[in-house]
Amino acid sequence: MASVHESLYFNPMMTNGVVHANVFGIKDWVTPYKIAVLVLLNEMGRTGEGAVSLMERRRLNQLLLPLLQGPDITLSKLYKLIEESCPQLANSVQIRIKLMAEGELKDMEQFFDDLSDSFSGTEPEVHKTSVVGLFLRHMILAYSKLSFSQVFKLYTALQQYFQNGEKKTMEDADMELASREEGERKMEKEELDVSIREEEVSCSGPLSQKQAEFFLSQQASLLKNDETKALTPASLQKELNNLLKFNPDFAEAHYLSYLNNLRVQDVFSSTHSLLHYFDRLILTGAESKSNGEEGYGRSLRYAALNLAALHCRFGHYQQAELALQEAIRIAQESNDHVCLQHCLYLASLGIQSLVQQRAFAGKTANKLMDALKDSDLLHWKHSLSELIDISIAQKTAIWRLYGRSTMALQQAQMLLSMNSLESVNAGVQQNNTESFAVALCHLAELHAEQGCFAAASEVLKHLKERFPPNSQHAQLWMLCDQKIQFDRAMNDGKYHLADSLVTGITALNSIEGVYRKAVVLQAQNQMSEAHKLLQKLLIHCQRTRHTEMVISVLLSVAELYWRSSSPTIALPVLLQALALSKEYRLQHLASETVLNLAFAQLILGIPEQALSLLHMAIEPILADGAVLDKGRAMFLVAKCQVASAASCEPLKKAEALEAAIENLNEAKNYFAKVDCKEQIRDVVYFQARLYHTLGKTQERNRCAMLFRQLHQDLPFHGVPLINLL
């Protein structure tokens, strides 16, 4: 079942997707990189309109804004960016920087003196109030405030910046030449791009005010809309720590640190960063400056609201309720309708959480859907796309819990085909939420259950691209992938491979890992170890009221009993599992329990009652069951038909055997879809026995040969089939 507390964290830094950051105490200063950008601007002004084409001019204008707002980058990277837009200008910029760096200090002094000419004349090259004009004026003012020693240090840094750039350019040229000789140019280029991006982040010291604002705005927007394009958690935290080292009272950096820690499920660090954000915001008085008397109270309201969302995220519902009540109280006292509306979002999440709990408690599907319908009306009315996505993902999980795979597939497809209601910039992906990941995981599992492993692999491939391993929702597809691999290994009889996957499953879900470890032990005929493990797991799941796993464990315990030739002991266990599955309306587990009961009755020598019981369970299995369950059901029907016909007249017995062979063929087709070789082996063995009884020698020999091939490849655990034909 999916978690409903997904991504609705209310960011007071953001308004309409824009982060408003105040970098207290950090001013603009001149760096070697900014001198290189100033050279670029100067060359663009000196170059006539005829020398640069219209398309090149347009590309340069598009390049300027990220260069002015972004962090400092290496000189070689800057050359490449300019060369991609205008090769001619890149050569001029390179020559100017080289002359300045290899010349004298007075060359840099003269360069800054000449910058003021850009604003002179009746038609100046740059307007003072434009983006470029403001940047030039800030740099001229910052340079004029430098002392002589600071100017000398700046020139020394410029020389070092130029030398590093020249060295990097030569290394790049050597690497490109080597890659051409080895025929691996594409791979080398990709590695080069990665190394440049890493240097781009950390090539400079503290960021200026504009750079810090741009960095925070960019990363916060990417974390909200497209996490795959944001920095990795480790890299982002490193940059934030660098910002906080130069200014510990940088409140917005603490908030971005809070969002970053949420990605890796770090409860302590995320809470620590969130509290620091509001502490710094109140202490610095930034809220009061921008919001008057309401600033202090507004910080407290949103502090409580974010704290409620944080506790809700990690399952601390009592603490979340207390924090939410505090946020509502303060918001009502201040008449803050926006904050109250955010509290309503949390209340909607609470309704969905309640529906989830009621689903585990066995409430009927129609009551749960009615509860979700009322909240969905509000979501659609106010175009709350994230809450709509969560609701649909919740419905998908509920239908799967109840064993209605067709309805679950419909809901998952609905979520994936929906267009986002939130307007964002072009190229920004909106489907990087937990709801989207949950729907895709359900889709992958549903395809795998029907034997469509290629389709399931494509879905998982898309999940891995959309949610990298370092993203906060990656554990969903990791667990899904491990479970599918485990099931395929078990079906194929590769128990050693399945055993190796248990460790990964346990790391992601301890209960699921212990259960699958017991399944492997059972398949390897280690009955005592499997029974001990299942008994411990059963006690734990009963104490935590994990009903779905309790029923699965009871079925495995019953299987241990009848495999140990004790079917009478298995009957009470199966009846207990059937009662629980009926009480909690778990159709899939109820059908599986009925199959086990029918098999136990068959072993006890009452095939007529077993066949009657199967007729009750066969319809939901064929309608919504997995392919493996369909095969098991048809195989069991064939066994019961043969056992029931043992005392019949020869003619009726032959008809019953022919009908059983048809059901076995259908079962074999089902098993072949999921590549379940062990079950196919049992089917062809049984078919060979039936063909022998009917006197069909050719068909018998064909089935016997196939059985021998499979029997040599697979282990045999000695479960008795039908000896009385």
XYZ file of C-alpha atoms in Angstrom:
725
model
C 0.000 0.000 0.000
C 1.356 3.364 -0.945
C 2.141 6.087 1.531
C -0.213 9.003 1.108
C 1.993 11.695 2.636
C 3.781 12.270 -0.590
C 5.135 15.632 -1.597
C 2.959 18.423 -0.228
C 5.521 20.345 1.768
C 4.758 24.019 1.960
C 7.782 26.068 1.037
C 7.670 29.646 2.297
C 10.633 30.362 0.002
C 8.495 29.720 -3.071
C 5.726 31.786 -4.639
C 4.435 30.538 -7.975
C 7.514 28.359 -8.328
C 9.988 31.215 -7.672
C 12.292 31.115 -4.671
C 12.711 34.411 -2.842
C 16.049 34.242 -1.079
C 17.714 36.970 0.957
C 21.404 36.319 1.341
C 22.220 38.305 4.430
C 25.619 39.904 4.435
C 26.842 38.424 1.136
C 27.695 41.166 -1.400
C 28.788 41.078 -5.025
C 32.521 40.994 -5.626
C 34.837 40.700 -8.581
C 36.252 37.270 -9.426
C 38.412 36.081 -12.332
C 35.373 34.385 -13.849
C 33.394 37.637 -13.755
C 36.271 39.453 -15.391
C 36.073 36.886 -18.215
C 32.325 37.556 -18.515
C 33.040 41.303 -18.594
C 35.489 40.685 -21.443
C 32.768 38.793 -23.294
C 30.305 41.675 -22.830
C 32.923 44.180 -23.941
C 33.721 42.189 -27.072
C 30.021 41.844 -27.892
C 29.699 45.635 -27.739
C 32.793 46.222 -29.867
C 31.817 43.681 -32.529
C 29.729 45.209 -35.280
C 26.337 43.862 -36.268
C 27.637 42.625 -39.612
C 30.446 40.562 -38.043
C 28.037 38.404 -36.021
C 25.004 36.776 -37.609
C 21.525 37.208 -36.214
C 21.367 33.572 -35.033
C 24.747 33.885 -33.292
C 23.645 37.097 -31.611
C 20.469 35.377 -30.417
C 22.402 32.419 -29.013
C 24.775 34.783 -27.197
C 21.875 36.683 -25.646
C 20.382 33.413 -24.413
C 23.749 32.439 -22.956
C 24.227 35.659 -21.011
C 21.596 35.212 -18.300
C 22.894 31.875 -16.926
C 26.444 33.248 -17.119
C 25.480 36.316 -15.082
C 23.371 34.493 -12.510
C 25.065 31.110 -12.269
C 28.090 30.074 -10.205
C 31.637 30.572 -11.415
C 32.818 28.016 -13.946
C 36.211 27.109 -15.337
C 37.688 29.135 -18.173
C 37.781 26.126 -20.499
C 34.070 25.549 -19.908
C 33.370 29.228 -20.599
C 35.323 29.047 -23.867
C 33.290 26.051 -24.979
C 29.974 27.722 -24.195
C 30.937 30.839 -26.145
C 32.328 28.777 -29.022
C 29.044 26.875 -29.327
C 27.242 30.199 -29.769
C 29.796 32.184 -31.787
C 33.256 30.709 -32.617
C 34.597 34.058 -33.849
C 33.796 35.837 -30.602
C 35.230 32.970 -28.545
C 38.593 33.504 -30.246
C 38.493 37.265 -29.530
C 37.632 36.692 -25.860
C 40.446 34.163 -25.505
C 42.976 36.616 -26.965
C 41.841 39.513 -24.746
C 42.029 37.415 -21.563
C 45.445 36.084 -22.554
C 46.827 39.573 -23.159
C 45.477 40.777 -19.819
C 46.721 37.769 -17.824
C 50.164 37.678 -19.447
C 50.559 41.466 -19.370
C 50.767 43.727 -16.339
C 48.480 44.922 -13.572
C 47.885 48.198 -15.364
C 46.196 46.269 -18.217
C 43.459 45.107 -15.843
C 43.201 48.655 -14.425
C 42.790 50.066 -17.906
C 40.159 47.459 -18.759
C 37.936 48.519 -15.829
C 38.455 52.200 -16.678
C 37.247 51.534 -20.214
C 34.095 49.730 -18.997
C 32.517 53.043 -17.987
C 32.539 54.121 -21.648
C 29.802 51.562 -22.326
C 27.277 53.958 -20.724
C 28.502 57.143 -22.433
C 27.134 58.806 -25.533
C 23.644 59.600 -26.772
C 23.129 55.968 -27.787
C 25.116 53.918 -25.265
C 26.023 50.293 -25.910
C 24.371 49.246 -22.638
C 21.444 50.791 -20.762
C 22.114 51.372 -17.073
C 18.884 49.708 -15.920
C 19.190 46.592 -18.082
C 20.354 43.242 -16.716
C 23.767 43.650 -18.339
C 23.946 47.294 -17.289
C 23.258 46.465 -13.641
C 25.898 43.749 -13.736
C 28.491 46.142 -15.212
C 27.711 48.828 -12.653
C 27.957 46.340 -9.762
C 31.331 45.095 -10.997
C 32.701 48.606 -11.553
C 31.554 49.665 -8.082
C 32.940 46.528 -6.433
C 36.291 46.973 -8.197
C 36.548 50.640 -7.224
C 36.155 49.701 -3.548
C 39.135 47.333 -3.587
C 42.362 48.339 -1.893
C 45.668 48.041 -3.736
C 46.526 44.753 -2.022
C 43.121 43.370 -2.941
C 43.572 44.464 -6.556
C 46.928 42.691 -6.646
C 45.396 39.499 -5.227
C 42.637 39.707 -7.831
C 45.154 40.014 -10.645
C 47.154 37.085 -9.266
C 43.929 35.042 -9.142
C 43.183 36.044 -12.738
C 46.592 34.775 -13.837
C 46.050 31.487 -12.025
C 42.529 31.209 -13.496
C 43.957 31.719 -16.992
C 46.768 29.185 -16.480
C 44.346 26.544 -15.200
C 42.104 27.209 -18.183
C 44.962 26.854 -20.648
C 46.099 23.634 -18.974
C 42.579 22.226 -19.074
C 42.207 23.158 -22.738
C 45.416 21.303 -23.620
C 44.320 18.246 -21.643
C 40.983 18.258 -23.424
C 42.699 18.419 -26.780
C 44.943 15.471 -25.871
C 41.988 13.433 -24.648
C 40.020 14.134 -27.796
C 42.970 13.109 -29.981
C 43.443 9.898 -28.008
C 39.755 9.097 -28.218
C 39.794 9.477 -31.980
C 42.716 7.113 -32.274
C 40.986 4.509 -30.088
C 37.599 4.931 -31.742
C 35.919 5.846 -28.444
C 35.230 9.495 -28.978
C 31.639 9.356 -27.750
C 32.462 7.680 -24.457
C 35.330 10.065 -23.727
C 33.132 13.055 -24.420
C 30.528 11.860 -21.936
C 33.152 11.395 -19.234
C 34.543 14.843 -20.025
C 31.125 16.443 -19.672
C 30.654 14.849 -16.248
C 34.013 16.087 -14.981
C 33.257 19.601 -16.211
C 29.928 19.660 -14.421
C 31.591 18.605 -11.175
C 34.150 21.390 -11.509
C 31.413 23.847 -12.408
C 29.794 23.371 -9.016
C 32.888 23.705 -6.885
C 35.401 25.782 -8.826
C 34.856 28.937 -6.773
C 34.685 30.134 -3.205
C 31.626 31.687 -1.571
C 28.819 32.663 -3.906
C 27.705 36.243 -4.318
C 24.155 37.342 -3.548
C 22.933 36.938 -7.111
C 24.646 33.584 -7.528
C 23.259 32.263 -4.249
C 19.741 33.375 -5.177
C 20.000 31.703 -8.564
C 21.451 28.513 -7.070
C 18.721 28.231 -4.444
C 15.965 29.031 -6.923
C 17.228 26.485 -9.424
C 17.752 23.639 -6.965
C 14.478 24.210 -5.079
C 12.551 24.258 -8.356
C 14.255 21.063 -9.554
C 13.599 19.258 -6.258
C 9.929 20.122 -6.610
C 9.445 19.453 -10.325
C 12.241 17.227 -11.646
C 14.522 15.740 -9.022
C 16.603 13.857 -11.585
C 18.109 17.145 -12.845
C 18.991 18.435 -9.378
C 22.355 17.836 -7.744
C 22.790 14.560 -5.913
C 22.023 14.710 -2.175
C 25.702 14.558 -1.256
C 26.762 17.244 -3.758
C 23.898 19.555 -2.844
C 24.580 19.205 0.884
C 28.246 19.972 0.261
C 27.343 23.212 -1.502
C 24.853 24.164 1.211
C 27.439 23.520 3.909
C 29.801 25.781 1.973
C 27.169 28.534 1.937
C 26.477 28.125 5.652
C 30.181 28.157 6.462
C 30.451 31.725 5.215
C 27.073 32.745 6.642
C 25.527 30.503 9.338
C 22.419 32.732 9.479
C 21.563 32.035 5.843
C 17.987 30.893 6.551
C 17.052 29.800 3.035
C 20.064 27.483 2.845
C 18.755 25.723 5.951
C 15.384 25.219 4.270
C 16.941 23.776 1.138
C 18.982 21.507 3.403
C 15.682 20.377 4.959
C 14.287 19.495 1.522
C 17.517 17.721 0.613
C 17.500 15.608 3.779
C 13.942 14.538 3.049
C 15.234 12.910 -0.143
C 17.342 10.456 1.844
C 14.773 9.944 4.641
C 17.039 11.510 7.277
C 14.606 12.316 10.101
C 17.075 13.965 12.462
C 18.840 16.182 9.920
C 15.637 17.261 8.188
C 14.030 18.262 11.510
C 17.234 20.017 12.562
C 17.425 22.020 9.315
C 13.731 22.948 9.395
C 13.945 24.302 12.934
C 17.133 26.196 12.074
C 15.373 27.789 9.099
C 12.610 29.325 11.163
C 14.957 30.200 14.026
C 17.230 32.110 11.660
C 14.266 33.724 9.914
C 12.942 35.089 13.196
C 16.326 36.093 14.633
C 17.415 38.006 11.549
C 14.090 39.832 11.343
C 13.843 39.142 7.617
C 10.188 38.184 7.881
C 9.303 41.324 9.798
C 11.043 43.510 7.243
C 9.088 42.023 4.373
C 5.768 41.408 6.096
C 5.512 44.089 8.776
C 3.998 43.125 12.119
C 2.810 39.780 10.751
C 6.302 38.537 9.968
C 7.017 36.897 13.325
C 3.617 35.171 13.552
C 3.768 34.058 9.930
C 7.061 32.295 10.580
C 5.556 30.459 13.548
C 2.506 29.379 11.528
C 4.513 27.936 8.703
C 7.030 26.422 11.101
C 4.254 24.434 12.760
C 2.737 23.548 9.396
C 5.994 22.245 7.950
C 6.729 20.381 11.154
C 3.312 18.694 10.893
C 4.051 17.676 7.297
C 7.469 16.369 8.327
C 6.076 14.207 11.144
C 3.325 12.983 8.831
C 5.961 12.018 6.262
C 7.793 9.774 8.714
C 4.655 8.274 10.265
C 4.659 10.248 13.529
C 0.936 10.902 13.398
C 0.383 12.068 16.989
C 3.146 14.663 16.746
C 1.821 15.682 13.329
C -1.679 16.211 14.717
C -0.384 18.397 17.560
C 1.698 20.525 15.192
C -1.220 20.841 12.760
C -3.572 21.977 15.531
C -1.015 24.589 16.567
C -0.704 25.844 12.971
C -4.502 26.079 12.618
C -4.833 27.945 15.916
C -2.201 30.552 15.027
C -3.554 30.910 11.489
C -7.092 31.494 12.780
C -5.868 34.107 15.244
C -4.043 35.915 12.437
C -6.849 35.406 9.892
C -4.350 33.786 7.485
C -6.537 32.101 4.876
C -3.580 30.859 2.833
C -2.125 28.988 5.792
C -5.549 27.571 6.618
C -5.866 26.336 3.042
C -2.516 24.560 3.400
C -3.855 23.013 6.609
C -6.845 21.821 4.572
C -4.374 20.014 2.279
C -3.023 18.193 5.274
C -6.576 17.380 6.371
C -7.193 15.866 2.936
C -4.080 13.758 3.343
C -5.460 12.712 6.713
C -8.655 11.477 5.043
C -6.630 9.419 2.616
C -4.535 8.051 5.471
C -7.748 7.085 7.262
C -8.976 5.323 4.105
C -5.710 3.412 3.996
C -6.129 2.268 7.582
C -9.758 1.273 6.961
C -8.632 -0.769 3.963
C -6.253 -2.715 6.185
C -9.112 -3.119 8.663
C -11.243 -4.905 6.041
C -13.819 -2.255 5.176
C -15.750 -2.775 1.941
C -14.430 -1.180 -1.223
C -17.615 0.819 -1.888
C -17.358 2.621 1.472
C -13.698 3.432 0.905
C -14.350 4.752 -2.599
C -17.219 6.890 -1.320
C -14.903 8.442 1.265
C -12.315 9.213 -1.410
C -14.993 10.540 -3.768
C -15.977 13.343 -1.393
C -12.400 14.551 -1.011
C -11.784 14.160 -4.765
C -14.589 16.639 -5.461
C -12.675 19.294 -3.540
C -9.414 18.355 -5.239
C -10.894 18.703 -8.727
C -12.722 21.889 -7.770
C -9.509 23.597 -6.662
C -7.275 21.869 -9.296
C -5.082 20.252 -6.639
C -3.232 17.987 -9.044
C -0.872 16.422 -6.500
C -3.741 15.402 -4.217
C -5.627 14.002 -7.215
C -2.583 11.903 -8.136
C -2.257 10.637 -4.554
C -5.945 9.682 -4.487
C -5.704 7.704 -7.731
C -2.543 5.946 -6.535
C -4.382 5.122 -3.317
C -7.253 3.573 -5.280
C -4.764 1.527 -7.309
C -3.229 0.133 -4.120
C -6.646 -0.580 -2.576
C -7.851 -2.562 -5.594
C -4.625 -4.576 -5.598
C -4.996 -5.249 -1.884
C -8.482 -6.606 -2.530
C -7.231 -8.757 -5.408
C -9.000 -6.833 -8.197
C -6.150 -6.607 -10.684
C -8.319 -5.304 -13.546
C -9.539 -2.332 -11.509
C -6.015 -1.676 -10.224
C -4.693 -1.668 -13.782
C -7.406 0.780 -14.832
C -6.575 3.213 -12.023
C -2.841 3.019 -12.715
C -3.391 3.712 -16.401
C -5.660 6.640 -15.527
C -2.948 8.245 -13.402
C -0.277 7.757 -16.037
C -2.438 9.187 -18.819
C -3.538 12.265 -16.875
C -2.114 15.615 -17.908
C -0.768 17.712 -15.069
C -3.063 20.537 -13.994
C -0.165 22.652 -12.766
C 1.305 25.058 -15.304
C 5.086 24.953 -15.338
C 7.867 25.913 -17.667
C 8.280 23.946 -20.849
C 10.502 20.926 -20.481
C 9.888 20.523 -16.747
C 8.587 17.075 -15.889
C 5.795 16.883 -13.334
C 5.540 13.134 -12.830
C 8.418 12.651 -10.411
C 6.159 12.226 -7.403
C 5.625 9.247 -5.154
C 2.163 8.715 -6.657
C 3.661 8.278 -10.109
C 6.304 5.876 -8.771
C 3.676 3.828 -6.916
C 1.476 3.557 -10.025
C 4.403 2.447 -12.180
C 5.480 -0.144 -9.595
C 1.967 -1.585 -9.508
C 1.975 -1.630 -13.291
C 5.286 -3.514 -13.381
C 4.056 -6.095 -10.850
C 0.747 -6.567 -12.685
C 2.571 -7.211 -15.958
C 4.969 -9.614 -14.249
C 2.034 -11.512 -12.711
C 0.617 -12.053 -16.188
C 3.947 -13.265 -17.556
C 4.684 -10.063 -19.523
C 8.227 -9.771 -18.215
C 9.477 -7.710 -21.170
C 6.830 -5.076 -20.502
C 7.602 -5.148 -16.773
C 11.295 -4.638 -17.568
C 10.468 -1.610 -19.716
C 8.421 -0.097 -16.897
C 11.243 -0.704 -14.419
C 13.758 0.781 -16.857
C 11.641 3.914 -17.061
C 11.399 4.007 -13.254
C 15.177 3.803 -12.914
C 15.614 6.702 -15.331
C 12.909 8.816 -13.711
C 13.902 8.012 -10.113
C 17.702 7.515 -9.832
C 19.044 5.447 -6.906
C 19.803 8.596 -4.898
C 16.253 9.980 -5.200
C 13.812 9.772 -2.299
C 11.339 7.422 -4.029
C 13.906 5.028 -5.521
C 13.318 2.409 -2.809
C 9.844 1.769 -4.267
C 11.111 0.471 -7.605
C 14.104 -1.185 -5.941
C 11.804 -3.367 -3.843
C 9.521 -3.997 -6.817
C 12.462 -5.043 -8.989
C 13.878 -7.358 -6.312
C 10.500 -9.046 -5.768
C 9.978 -9.654 -9.485
C 13.479 -11.103 -9.826
C 12.875 -13.298 -6.778
C 9.618 -14.682 -8.169
C 11.217 -15.421 -11.542
C 14.132 -17.215 -9.887
C 11.756 -19.331 -7.785
C 9.634 -20.182 -10.824
C 12.750 -21.198 -12.711
C 13.940 -23.420 -9.859
C 17.060 -21.290 -9.267
C 16.815 -21.239 -5.496
C 20.422 -20.152 -4.978
C 19.728 -17.035 -7.040
C 16.516 -16.361 -5.122
C 18.420 -16.737 -1.849
C 20.935 -14.099 -2.957
C 18.087 -11.649 -3.596
C 16.697 -12.029 -0.068
C 19.388 -9.735 1.370
C 18.358 -6.848 -0.881
C 14.661 -7.362 -0.138
C 15.333 -7.452 3.615
C 17.239 -4.166 3.429
C 14.200 -2.495 1.849
C 11.447 -4.345 3.749
C 12.480 -6.519 6.675
C 9.149 -8.381 7.001
C 9.014 -9.191 3.292
C 12.652 -10.322 3.389
C 12.126 -12.735 6.298
C 9.049 -14.225 4.615
C 10.868 -14.817 1.349
C 13.819 -16.332 3.187
C 11.401 -18.882 4.668
C 9.989 -19.574 1.197
C 13.490 -20.328 -0.103
C 14.265 -22.608 2.840
C 11.008 -24.430 2.238
C 11.824 -24.928 -1.446
C 15.260 -26.269 -0.474
C 13.617 -28.885 1.809
C 14.991 -27.222 4.961
C 11.643 -27.673 6.704
C 12.718 -27.199 10.331
C 14.516 -23.918 9.652
C 11.626 -22.649 7.533
C 9.072 -23.551 10.223
C 11.009 -21.739 12.960
C 11.332 -18.632 10.817
C 7.649 -18.660 9.884
C 6.540 -19.049 13.499
C 8.611 -16.031 14.589
C 7.277 -13.992 11.675
C 3.699 -15.034 12.451
C 3.967 -13.844 16.068
C 5.457 -10.520 14.959
C 2.818 -9.896 12.268
C -0.025 -10.785 14.610
C 1.314 -8.318 17.162
C 1.635 -5.546 14.545
C -1.689 -6.500 12.895
C -0.147 -7.051 9.493
C -3.084 -9.163 8.336
C -1.976 -9.642 4.737
C 1.357 -11.110 5.800
C -0.312 -13.185 8.571
C -2.424 -14.962 5.950
C 0.584 -15.519 3.675
C 2.550 -17.009 6.571
C -0.359 -19.289 7.523
C -0.524 -20.577 3.951
C 3.214 -21.314 3.988
C 2.889 -23.112 7.337
C 0.019 -25.206 5.950
C 2.125 -26.083 2.915
C 4.889 -27.253 5.245
C 2.415 -29.590 6.955
C 1.020 -31.262 3.862
C 4.465 -31.524 2.326
C 5.451 -33.307 5.518
C 2.539 -35.762 4.963
C 0.406 -34.156 7.683
C -2.603 -32.727 5.806
C -4.920 -33.087 8.795
C -2.772 -30.650 10.786
C -2.848 -28.225 7.860
C -6.666 -28.000 7.776
C -7.144 -25.840 10.931
C -4.383 -23.517 9.772
C -6.032 -23.141 6.350
C -9.431 -22.506 7.908
C -7.913 -19.761 10.056
C -6.352 -18.194 6.956
C -9.676 -18.418 5.089
C -11.551 -16.751 7.945
C -9.074 -13.853 8.029
C -9.087 -13.365 4.252
C -12.903 -13.348 4.206
C -13.092 -10.953 7.163
C -10.671 -8.498 5.558
C -12.065 -9.087 2.043
C -8.731 -10.114 0.556
C -9.995 -11.935 -2.527
C -6.600 -12.987 -3.853
C -5.536 -14.598 -0.581
C -8.996 -16.127 -0.089
C -8.785 -17.821 -3.497
C -5.285 -19.081 -2.758
C -6.489 -20.454 0.573
C -9.360 -22.290 -1.135
C -6.873 -23.889 -3.535
C -4.834 -25.131 -0.579
C -7.952 -26.462 1.152
C -8.980 -28.294 -1.991
C -5.517 -29.826 -2.302
C -5.605 -30.912 1.353
C -8.980 -32.590 0.754
C -7.564 -34.290 -2.331
C -4.685 -35.719 -0.305
C -7.166 -36.906 2.342
C -9.009 -38.899 -0.329
C -12.162 -36.815 -0.830
C -11.664 -35.471 -4.388
C -15.400 -34.877 -4.984
C -15.536 -32.292 -2.185
C -12.253 -30.805 -3.395
C -13.696 -30.409 -6.909
C -16.836 -28.779 -5.516
C -14.702 -26.361 -3.518
C -12.647 -25.510 -6.591
C -15.737 -24.503 -8.548
C -16.284 -21.748 -5.943
C -12.784 -20.300 -6.323
C -11.998 -20.833 -9.999
C -13.974 -17.853 -11.324
C -12.210 -15.025 -9.379
C -8.852 -16.686 -10.040
C -9.391 -16.804 -13.802
C -10.798 -13.242 -13.770
C -8.240 -11.389 -11.620
C -5.624 -13.901 -10.534
C -1.994 -14.130 -11.563
C -1.019 -16.493 -14.361
C 0.754 -18.782 -11.890
C -2.416 -19.066 -9.775
C -4.473 -19.818 -12.884
C -2.094 -22.630 -13.779
C -2.193 -24.067 -10.266
C -5.986 -23.964 -10.260
C -6.306 -25.789 -13.597
C -3.665 -28.332 -12.546
C -5.582 -29.036 -9.335
C -8.861 -29.347 -11.245
C -7.256 -31.991 -13.469
C -5.968 -33.921 -10.437
C -9.413 -33.882 -8.828
C -11.045 -35.033 -12.086
C -8.677 -37.981 -12.323
C -9.086 -38.943 -8.672
C -12.885 -38.695 -8.885
C -12.963 -40.951 -11.967
C -10.902 -43.717 -10.349
C -13.974 -45.799 -9.420
C -16.047 -44.956 -12.522
C -16.890 -47.189 -15.470
C -14.181 -47.463 -18.135
C -16.041 -45.241 -20.638
C -16.735 -42.449 -18.137
C -13.222 -42.792 -16.781
C -11.752 -42.323 -20.251
C -13.895 -39.204 -20.791
C -12.761 -37.809 -17.434
C -9.125 -38.459 -18.301
C -9.518 -36.719 -21.675
C -11.055 -33.687 -19.931
C -8.221 -33.729 -17.421
C -5.655 -33.743 -20.241
C -7.277 -30.623 -21.736
C -7.101 -28.866 -18.374
C -3.455 -29.931 -18.036
C -2.663 -28.421 -21.423
C -4.231 -25.161 -20.288
C -2.292 -25.290 -17.029
C 0.945 -25.966 -18.926
C 0.340 -22.911 -21.114
C -0.138 -20.763 -18.027
C 3.047 -22.092 -16.430
C 4.979 -21.535 -19.644
C 4.053 -17.833 -19.613
C 5.881 -17.335 -16.307
C 8.612 -19.860 -17.164
C 7.701 -22.051 -14.169
C 9.718 -25.136 -15.079
C 9.051 -27.006 -11.853
C 5.295 -26.897 -12.379
C 5.669 -27.779 -16.068
C 7.675 -30.827 -15.023
C 4.866 -31.992 -12.742
C 2.272 -31.376 -15.459
C 4.067 -33.379 -18.162
C 4.695 -36.209 -15.670
C 0.986 -36.345 -14.934
C 0.131 -36.159 -18.640
C 2.483 -39.056 -19.371
C 0.675 -41.156 -16.747
C -2.707 -40.298 -18.232
C -1.623 -41.016 -21.813
C -0.225 -44.363 -20.641
C -3.581 -45.240 -19.061
C -5.398 -44.269 -22.272
C -2.957 -46.307 -24.377
C -1.589 -43.322 -26.319
C 2.028 -44.403 -26.569
C 3.351 -41.633 -28.819
C 1.961 -38.818 -26.650
C 3.171 -40.630 -23.533
C 6.727 -40.903 -24.856
C 6.768 -37.219 -25.835
C 5.686 -36.132 -22.337
C 8.092 -38.611 -20.710
C 11.042 -37.219 -22.686
C 10.132 -33.645 -21.731
C 9.802 -34.698 -18.098
C 13.222 -36.321 -18.148
C 14.852 -33.161 -19.547
C 13.261 -30.960 -16.907
C 13.895 -33.447 -14.094
C 17.617 -33.442 -14.808
C 17.764 -29.641 -14.566
C 15.561 -29.175 -11.486
C 15.687 -30.424 -7.877
C 12.935 -32.782 -6.721
C 11.375 -32.330 -3.291
C 9.368 -35.541 -3.300
C 5.786 -34.238 -3.139
C 3.410 -37.123 -3.953
C 1.228 -36.688 -7.006
C -1.722 -38.923 -7.841
C -0.677 -42.568 -7.684
C -4.194 -43.956 -8.045
C -5.385 -43.635 -11.650
